[in-house]
Amino acid sequence: GRARPSHSEPRGRDGRGREEEMEGWQQLYPGYIPTSPLQKALLAAGSAVMALYDPYRHDMVAVLGETTGCLALPNLRDKMKNHPEGYRILQERPRIRLSTLDMGRLQGLPDGSLGREYVRFLEDNKVSPDTRMPPKFVDDEELAYVIQRYREVHDLMHTLLGMPTNMLGEVVVKWFEAIQTGLPMCVLGAAFGPVRLSTRKLQVLATELVPWAIRSGLNSSCVLNVYYEQRWEQPVESLREELGIFPPP
Amino acid sequence: CCCRALLSRPHGALRPRRALAHGPEMHFGFQTVTEEERREKIYQVFENVAKKYDVMNDSMTLGIHRLWKDILMHKMNPCPGTLLLDVAGGTGDIAFRFINYVRAVRQRQLQRKLKHQQNLSWQEIFESYQKDKFNSLGDSQVVVCDINREMLKVGKQKAQHLGYSEGLSWVLGNAEELPFDDDKFDVYTIAFGIRNVTRIDLALQEAYRVLKPGGRFLCLEFSRVSNPLLSRLYDLYSFQVIPVLGEVIAGDWKSYQYLVESIRQFPPQEELKAMIEDAGFFKVDYENLNFGIVAIHSGFKL
């Protein structure tokens, strides 16, 4: 098994030396893939098209978020840094996963509490917090955590807003998130998601749900600055009031 | 220049890798691995890509891979009765083309025969037609051999879906150690497979062994583009676009990164020709397709 020596040295493609490539890249974080600006642009375009074409490709929505978030993510990170609770989250890096959640305890909490309602939401919609894609294309390790946190908190958004995981519910949550985070992916999702809805649903969306989502989004303080893991006992309504989310229609 | 900025990956991300485990060092794309690790990684790559293999081929090559395979078949020009071994034949593209080809040749054969039989009675014509009808392939056979179960699975499903059954068999096997006797096959093909073999020399020796005397070796594979301008465009496309296609279509960046890297690591035309000659083949030659993006190497066991 003699290793084959490399042949004519290829010129550095995408501006990098051959040697650097031979050594490979050490992970900024597990799953990290460095990409050139051109690749990011292609990924953004490709994932946008694919996400519209096949809404079940959640990984494409994730990729779209990562490749277009270069302005919104640092913004979000700064918002978190400048808030005491957000700052703590950035330091401690909590993860919302089945392995870290005490499902039994949460189920035992009183009705109306964040923990109980969150578990109810997971059960009713048959979803799990473990299906969130880890980030791949974010070039900063802290920003990668921010987007990961955003993804893991998404289900809690559903709980706070009282929205189910059908297309309509998702679009409403996207409107809320678009205002809150400024992530282009949320904006695109909010704008193009309704394309697949029936006229009846579109009507409800346009007249009641979206205005409410926008008002709540503008009025509410940053949802990423809430250390949810320390507030399972807090009633959902109390948390809504604290944040500034108006009661769902 | 702005080209560099557009095409370069973040510098902060680059840090040297630790040296890997013991064992002879080989390449897996641009990484350095042991022989065993390489086999495992390649197995995993194809396990992951199997279901989307055909879609990806069409996307990456804009359908041109079909033309390349057609050209291979025309070069082979098999006559009915040929026994073909298609190694790394996974999803069956070469095998199906072979069957179509010999079927068409056989049809023409039968038609010519009928034309010469102008003075036969209806009964005699009917009988001869019956006899030949059940032999639409003229005893031609193709064995598809692949090391990867997932690829074979996809191939078998495709065959069923497209209606191929006669003259076709599927065998799980390693190109470096084929599960066949000596001097068995008329033609041996390996299309876009030899690049993934860990010991190419062994695969070539095995090819020589299982071919009958007079048998032909045909290899269709990505190769070296010598034209400098074209080479740069090709590199640009390969490294910037293909992994993106892999991520968007198949949800798998890394396998397609491996693919484009492995093409760069593979021996160029003349070197492969020398290796084929080393295995004992004669009249070894190659034909470049699309300026060397792909090459067909051919040799005979004499």
XYZ file of C-alpha atoms in Angstrom:
551
model
C 0.000 0.000 0.000
C 2.418 2.650 -1.074
C 0.798 6.077 -0.983
C 0.517 7.641 -4.387
C 2.487 10.887 -4.515
C 0.593 13.873 -5.816
C 1.337 14.714 -9.406
C 1.665 18.080 -11.049
C 1.047 20.642 -8.330
C -2.266 22.219 -9.142
C -2.354 25.980 -8.889
C -4.079 27.122 -5.718
C -7.736 27.123 -6.419
C -9.999 29.522 -4.538
C -6.966 31.505 -3.550
C -5.458 29.057 -1.065
C -2.106 27.255 -1.130
C -1.935 23.514 -1.728
C -0.129 22.891 1.532
C -2.782 24.481 3.638
C -5.339 22.248 2.032
C -3.263 19.133 2.600
C -3.163 19.870 6.303
C -6.894 20.185 6.397
C -8.817 22.591 8.538
C -9.220 22.140 12.256
C -12.806 22.502 13.359
C -13.894 25.873 14.666
C -16.736 23.809 16.011
C -17.894 20.267 15.203
C -19.403 20.118 11.749
C -17.852 23.394 10.544
C -17.217 23.723 6.797
C -15.311 26.820 5.642
C -16.761 28.414 2.518
C -15.730 31.163 0.155
C -18.024 34.145 -0.407
C -18.946 32.753 -3.816
C -19.914 29.428 -2.274
C -21.998 31.208 0.352
C -23.814 33.128 -2.351
C -24.482 29.942 -4.331
C -25.601 28.158 -1.183
C -27.939 30.995 -0.279
C -29.541 30.967 -3.722
C -29.670 27.178 -3.971
C -31.071 26.636 -0.497
C -33.717 29.311 -1.013
C -34.935 27.616 -4.187
C -34.816 24.140 -2.678
C -36.600 25.231 0.504
C -39.459 26.640 -1.563
C -39.529 23.624 -3.850
C -39.516 21.068 -1.048
C -40.723 22.499 2.266
C -39.702 19.326 4.050
C -36.046 20.196 3.486
C -35.557 21.833 6.859
C -31.821 21.574 6.353
C -32.144 24.021 3.450
C -33.927 26.556 5.629
C -31.091 26.171 8.121
C -28.431 26.658 5.434
C -30.253 29.736 4.143
C -30.237 31.194 7.631
C -26.533 30.613 8.054
C -25.413 31.946 4.708
C -27.483 35.118 4.876
C -27.100 35.927 8.540
C -23.765 37.740 8.395
C -25.276 41.059 9.459
C -28.150 39.926 11.637
C -26.178 37.429 13.707
C -23.559 39.845 15.073
C -26.430 42.216 15.797
C -28.234 39.555 17.795
C -25.050 38.606 19.583
C -24.495 42.188 20.629
C -28.047 42.479 21.863
C -27.399 39.449 24.006
C -24.077 40.735 25.262
C -25.617 43.985 26.395
C -28.349 42.309 28.417
C -27.563 40.643 31.761
C -29.562 37.487 31.086
C -28.417 37.315 27.464
C -24.835 37.758 28.573
C -25.151 34.837 30.957
C -26.553 32.677 28.163
C -23.553 33.494 25.971
C -21.220 32.577 28.799
C -22.908 29.389 29.916
C -24.035 28.208 26.457
C -27.065 26.171 27.549
C -28.442 23.656 25.035
C -32.062 22.547 24.794
C -31.939 18.841 24.154
C -33.862 15.800 25.329
C -30.765 14.677 27.180
C -30.512 17.944 29.107
C -34.201 18.434 29.792
C -35.848 16.705 32.702
C -39.043 15.774 30.875
C -40.570 14.126 33.903
C -40.183 17.225 36.021
C -41.524 19.470 33.284
C -44.579 17.303 32.810
C -45.236 17.481 36.525
C -45.367 21.275 36.527
C -48.746 23.005 36.803
C -50.790 23.716 33.678
C -50.043 27.091 32.213
C -46.426 27.046 33.287
C -43.786 27.386 30.601
C -42.369 23.918 31.191
C -45.742 22.160 31.137
C -46.955 23.991 28.061
C -43.666 23.410 26.243
C -43.876 19.654 26.822
C -47.530 19.729 25.767
C -46.531 21.508 22.578
C -43.857 18.891 21.832
C -46.302 16.059 22.411
C -49.227 17.566 20.497
C -47.155 18.322 17.433
C -44.991 15.239 17.766
C -41.736 17.132 17.570
C -38.493 16.878 19.461
C -35.861 19.493 20.270
C -33.191 17.157 18.967
C -34.044 17.561 15.315
C -32.456 20.966 14.972
C -29.606 21.160 12.443
C -26.226 22.094 13.895
C -24.638 25.053 12.112
C -22.093 24.360 9.361
C -21.337 27.524 7.449
C -21.062 30.189 10.137
C -17.489 31.477 10.285
C -17.488 32.515 13.911
C -17.822 30.103 16.763
C -19.828 32.425 19.002
C -22.187 33.360 16.172
C -22.613 29.657 15.485
C -23.868 29.303 19.048
C -26.223 32.257 18.596
C -27.865 30.662 15.585
C -27.984 27.327 17.341
C -29.698 28.996 20.292
C -32.155 30.660 17.950
C -33.033 27.273 16.453
C -33.443 25.568 19.780
C -35.592 28.378 21.133
C -37.889 28.205 18.084
C -40.161 25.619 19.690
C -40.474 27.858 22.720
C -41.559 30.618 20.364
C -44.354 28.370 19.226
C -45.321 27.832 22.848
C -45.203 31.531 23.722
C -47.176 32.491 20.644
C -49.551 29.554 20.933
C -48.991 28.561 17.304
C -49.036 24.947 15.997
C -46.432 23.502 13.648
C -48.601 23.489 10.526
C -47.717 25.795 7.638
C -49.913 28.597 8.942
C -48.466 28.465 12.446
C -44.922 28.374 11.117
C -45.477 31.407 8.940
C -46.847 33.387 11.888
C -43.858 32.449 14.011
C -41.588 33.461 11.120
C -43.170 36.912 10.996
C -42.543 37.299 14.706
C -38.967 36.055 14.382
C -38.300 38.255 11.379
C -39.118 41.349 13.413
C -37.250 40.089 16.446
C -34.055 38.805 14.864
C -33.821 40.525 11.502
C -32.525 37.281 10.009
C -33.043 37.386 6.228
C -34.082 33.756 6.315
C -37.003 34.648 8.590
C -37.938 37.550 6.374
C -37.895 35.335 3.298
C -39.803 32.604 5.087
C -42.395 35.091 6.259
C -42.763 36.568 2.793
C -42.775 33.357 0.735
C -44.209 30.864 3.195
C -47.790 31.991 2.559
C -47.422 30.983 -1.097
C -48.458 27.489 -0.149
C -51.505 28.407 1.881
C -55.155 28.251 0.877
C -57.070 31.509 0.362
C -59.112 31.032 3.509
C -55.978 30.647 5.597
C -54.338 33.548 3.820
C -57.238 35.719 4.847
C -56.930 34.786 8.497
C -53.218 35.286 8.214
C -53.430 38.715 6.690
C -56.245 40.129 8.767
C -55.547 38.771 12.239
C -52.414 36.774 12.734
C -49.719 38.743 10.947
C -50.688 42.152 12.389
C -50.704 40.596 15.826
C -47.333 38.925 15.229
C -45.823 42.187 14.004
C -47.169 44.201 16.931
C -45.911 41.624 19.391
C -42.575 41.367 17.662
C -42.032 45.113 17.764
C -43.251 45.479 21.305
C -41.432 42.539 22.808
C -37.908 42.643 24.151
C -35.394 40.278 22.557
C -36.578 36.690 22.998
C -33.039 35.380 22.911
C -32.310 37.226 26.135
C -34.463 34.879 28.158
C -32.835 32.050 30.067
C -35.734 29.666 29.459
C -34.125 26.796 31.279
C -34.375 28.755 34.502
C -37.980 29.754 34.005
C -39.837 26.496 33.527
C -42.068 27.205 36.520
C -43.026 30.667 35.336
C -46.564 30.835 33.903
C -46.622 31.418 30.164
C -48.890 34.418 30.517
C -46.577 36.053 32.991
C -43.648 35.538 30.634
C -45.647 36.971 27.752
C -46.412 40.043 29.790
C -42.824 40.412 30.891
C -41.582 40.252 27.317
C -44.357 42.304 25.813
C -46.067 39.691 23.638
C -49.748 40.425 23.196
C -52.217 37.617 23.890
C -52.756 35.426 20.784
C -56.025 35.967 18.865
C -7.852 41.139 -6.728
C -11.537 40.714 -5.998
C -11.513 37.213 -7.468
C -9.326 36.058 -4.623
C -11.631 37.660 -2.070
C -14.647 35.990 -3.605
C -13.041 32.598 -3.782
C -10.970 32.346 -0.634
C -12.140 30.612 2.481
C -11.836 32.236 5.907
C -8.213 32.190 7.114
C -9.139 31.988 10.753
C -10.509 28.572 10.106
C -7.219 27.069 9.008
C -5.151 25.270 11.583
C -2.825 22.323 11.073
C -4.261 18.862 11.622
C -2.665 16.394 14.002
C -0.817 13.523 12.349
C -3.107 10.548 11.907
C -2.896 6.931 13.029
C -0.252 4.400 12.039
C -0.251 2.381 8.879
C 0.786 3.268 5.358
C -0.386 6.744 4.454
C -2.758 7.290 1.590
C -4.874 10.125 0.332
C -8.612 10.507 0.838
C -9.269 13.541 -1.300
C -6.793 16.021 0.154
C -6.594 14.362 3.568
C -3.948 11.859 4.559
C -5.299 8.598 5.952
C -4.321 4.965 6.348
C -5.352 2.370 3.794
C -8.000 0.917 6.058
C -9.419 4.340 6.918
C -9.581 5.177 3.224
C -11.604 2.081 2.372
C -13.995 2.805 5.213
C -14.434 6.455 4.322
C -15.072 5.671 0.677
C -17.600 3.015 1.614
C -19.411 5.598 3.733
C -19.340 8.198 0.967
C -21.133 5.878 -1.421
C -23.487 4.619 1.229
C -24.542 8.240 1.758
C -24.805 9.242 -1.882
C -26.380 6.044 -3.290
C -29.968 7.254 -3.365
C -29.147 10.570 -4.954
C -26.274 9.293 -7.099
C -28.038 9.534 -10.446
C -29.649 12.908 -9.715
C -26.313 14.314 -8.652
C -24.560 12.983 -11.746
C -27.073 14.726 -13.939
C -26.791 17.973 -11.974
C -23.037 18.080 -11.764
C -22.353 17.204 -15.370
C -25.525 18.786 -16.754
C -26.448 15.403 -18.154
C -23.205 15.036 -20.103
C -22.210 11.916 -18.175
C -24.861 10.093 -20.217
C -23.033 10.986 -23.407
C -19.728 9.804 -21.963
C -21.247 6.445 -21.106
C -22.834 6.179 -24.545
C -19.446 6.824 -26.137
C -17.925 4.096 -23.981
C -20.540 1.671 -25.214
C -19.946 2.595 -28.846
C -16.243 2.121 -28.373
C -16.892 -1.295 -26.903
C -19.215 -2.156 -29.781
C -20.219 -5.499 -28.260
C -21.751 -8.204 -30.384
C -24.427 -10.580 -29.087
C -22.916 -13.355 -27.020
C -20.518 -11.059 -25.182
C -19.983 -11.637 -21.493
C -19.364 -8.317 -19.767
C -18.122 -7.657 -16.253
C -18.944 -4.147 -15.083
C -16.976 -3.402 -11.938
C -18.011 -0.630 -9.541
C -21.134 -0.715 -11.658
C -23.371 0.255 -8.754
C -26.467 1.841 -10.175
C -26.283 -0.011 -13.466
C -25.780 2.731 -16.038
C -23.245 0.759 -18.087
C -25.083 -2.537 -17.697
C -28.366 -1.134 -18.988
C -26.651 0.511 -21.927
C -24.932 -2.768 -22.740
C -28.240 -4.620 -22.747
C -29.856 -2.004 -24.963
C -26.930 -2.107 -27.349
C -26.753 -5.878 -27.804
C -30.511 -6.057 -28.053
C -30.441 -3.535 -30.895
C -27.601 -5.366 -32.635
C -29.450 -8.636 -32.198
C -32.601 -7.127 -33.713
C -30.676 -6.063 -36.767
C -29.106 -9.538 -36.982
C -32.497 -11.210 -36.878
C -33.947 -8.848 -39.446
C -31.075 -9.546 -41.822
C -31.588 -13.267 -41.318
C -35.285 -13.015 -42.067
C -34.575 -11.033 -45.223
C -32.437 -13.891 -46.543
C -35.112 -16.423 -45.827
C -37.477 -15.407 -48.609
C -38.419 -18.909 -49.739
C -39.430 -20.425 -46.435
C -42.966 -21.391 -45.579
C -44.854 -19.489 -42.912
C -44.418 -22.411 -40.570
C -40.645 -22.387 -40.911
C -40.431 -18.632 -40.473
C -42.655 -18.844 -37.423
C -40.464 -21.536 -35.890
C -37.231 -19.703 -36.490
C -38.772 -16.532 -35.104
C -39.900 -18.397 -31.988
C -36.442 -19.786 -31.470
C -34.791 -16.419 -31.736
C -37.452 -14.452 -29.910
C -36.533 -15.996 -26.626
C -32.981 -15.086 -27.308
C -33.350 -11.356 -27.771
C -29.969 -10.755 -26.216
C -28.253 -13.480 -28.180
C -26.813 -15.022 -25.036
C -25.109 -11.798 -23.992
C -24.733 -11.333 -20.274
C -23.568 -8.624 -17.952
C -22.454 -9.069 -14.369
C -22.551 -5.928 -12.262
C -20.052 -6.075 -9.430
C -19.851 -3.460 -6.686
C -18.331 -3.325 -3.230
C -21.153 -1.212 -1.810
C -24.477 -2.765 -0.813
C -26.399 0.486 -1.022
C -25.305 1.162 -4.576
C -26.241 -2.369 -5.646
C -29.593 -1.961 -3.969
C -30.298 1.204 -5.931
C -29.150 -0.528 -9.117
C -31.456 -3.496 -8.612
C -34.404 -1.209 -7.910
C -33.663 0.731 -11.060
C -33.471 -2.460 -13.085
C -36.819 -3.557 -11.799
C -38.324 -0.164 -12.440
C -36.972 0.027 -15.981
C -37.772 -3.592 -16.811
C -34.300 -5.089 -17.111
C -34.049 -8.674 -15.973
C -32.679 -10.940 -18.681
C -28.945 -11.353 -18.941
C -28.261 -9.288 -15.843
C -26.790 -10.306 -12.504
C -25.611 -8.423 -9.444
C -22.628 -9.449 -7.356
C -21.187 -7.897 -4.214
C -17.428 -7.836 -4.640
C -14.176 -5.938 -4.285
C -12.329 -4.813 -7.415
C -9.043 -5.636 -5.683
C -10.140 -9.219 -5.132
C -12.825 -10.294 -7.577
C -15.008 -13.309 -6.754
C -14.648 -14.781 -10.222
C -12.523 -17.453 -11.880
C -9.690 -16.737 -14.280
C -10.307 -16.181 -17.973
C -14.035 -15.718 -17.708
C -15.113 -12.457 -19.317
C -14.932 -10.963 -22.801
C -14.980 -7.368 -21.629
C -14.226 -5.683 -18.308
C -15.416 -2.151 -17.695
C -14.994 0.186 -14.781
C -16.743 3.532 -15.168
C -15.993 6.267 -12.631
C -15.019 3.585 -10.178
C -11.282 3.033 -10.392
C -10.659 6.401 -8.769
C -12.194 5.066 -5.575
C -10.202 1.862 -5.489
C -7.529 1.951 -2.824
C -5.010 -0.272 -4.633
C -5.365 0.458 -8.327
C -2.552 -1.916 -9.230
C -4.393 -4.827 -7.620
C -7.606 -3.930 -9.414
C -5.773 -3.903 -12.746
C -4.188 -7.258 -11.989
C -7.582 -8.697 -11.147
C -9.008 -7.275 -14.349
C -6.279 -9.036 -16.278
C -6.902 -12.288 -14.451
C -10.646 -12.547 -15.036
C -10.528 -11.556 -18.697
C -10.342 -14.230 -21.371
C -7.359 -14.135 -23.690
C -8.361 -11.609 -26.339
C -10.538 -9.867 -23.783
C -10.748 -6.092 -23.534
C -10.246 -3.778 -20.584
C -12.085 -0.451 -20.694
C -11.868 2.268 -18.100
C -13.905 5.488 -18.119
C -12.658 7.978 -15.585
C -12.090 11.624 -14.780
C -8.660 12.685 -15.874
C -6.325 15.626 -16.315
C -7.206 18.726 -18.317
C -4.029 20.074 -19.851
C -5.394 23.277 -21.394
C -4.551 25.909 -18.753
C -7.567 28.184 -19.247
C -10.009 25.325 -19.319
C -8.293 23.789 -16.343
C -8.865 26.892 -14.268
C -12.517 27.094 -15.236
C -12.898 23.418 -14.469
C -11.253 23.852 -11.055
C -13.456 26.829 -10.328
C -16.571 24.878 -11.194
C -15.432 21.776 -9.327
C -14.472 23.446 -6.086
C -16.958 26.266 -5.915
C -20.090 24.760 -7.403
C -20.071 21.002 -6.947
C -19.974 20.824 -3.138
C -22.770 23.413 -3.095
C -24.819 21.202 -5.420
C -24.102 18.304 -3.091
C -25.392 20.250 -0.110
C -28.487 21.603 -1.824
C -29.550 18.480 -3.698
C -28.285 15.642 -1.547
C -27.781 17.398 1.797
C -24.189 16.170 1.725
C -21.355 18.632 1.195
C -18.516 16.430 2.339
C -19.042 13.542 -0.056
C -18.912 15.859 -3.017
C -15.908 17.709 -1.650
C -14.256 14.296 -1.531
C -15.310 13.627 -5.091
C -13.684 16.725 -6.568
C -10.551 16.266 -4.467
C -10.212 12.625 -5.489
C -10.324 13.616 -9.150
C -7.277 15.837 -8.584
C -5.440 13.015 -6.803
C -5.991 10.452 -9.534
C -3.129 9.663 -11.958
C -3.250 11.522 -15.283
C -3.706 9.832 -18.642
C -0.127 8.719 -19.358
C 0.482 7.449 -15.859
C -2.683 5.376 -15.870
C -1.699 4.030 -19.261
C 1.644 2.902 -17.812
C -0.096 1.225 -14.884
C -2.397 -0.664 -17.225
C 0.600 -1.820 -19.237
C 2.281 -2.936 -16.017
C -0.649 -5.226 -15.349
C 0.096 -7.048 -18.584
C -2.279 -5.446 -21.058
C -1.282 -4.760 -24.629
C -2.282 -2.117 -27.157
C -3.072 0.222 -24.291
C -4.447 3.521 -25.453
C -6.620 6.359 -24.254
C -9.092 8.786 -25.727
C -9.786 12.168 -24.148
C -13.361 13.360 -23.927
C -14.132 17.033 -23.350
C -10.465 18.066 -23.400
C -9.447 15.525 -20.788
C -12.131 16.099 -18.209
C -12.846 12.444 -18.853
C -10.715 9.783 -20.544
C -11.395 6.259 -21.801
C -8.455 3.902 -21.422
C -8.458 0.636 -23.332
C -6.213 -2.437 -23.278
C -6.233 -6.041 -24.430
C -5.227 -9.281 -22.806
C -3.371 -11.110 -25.534
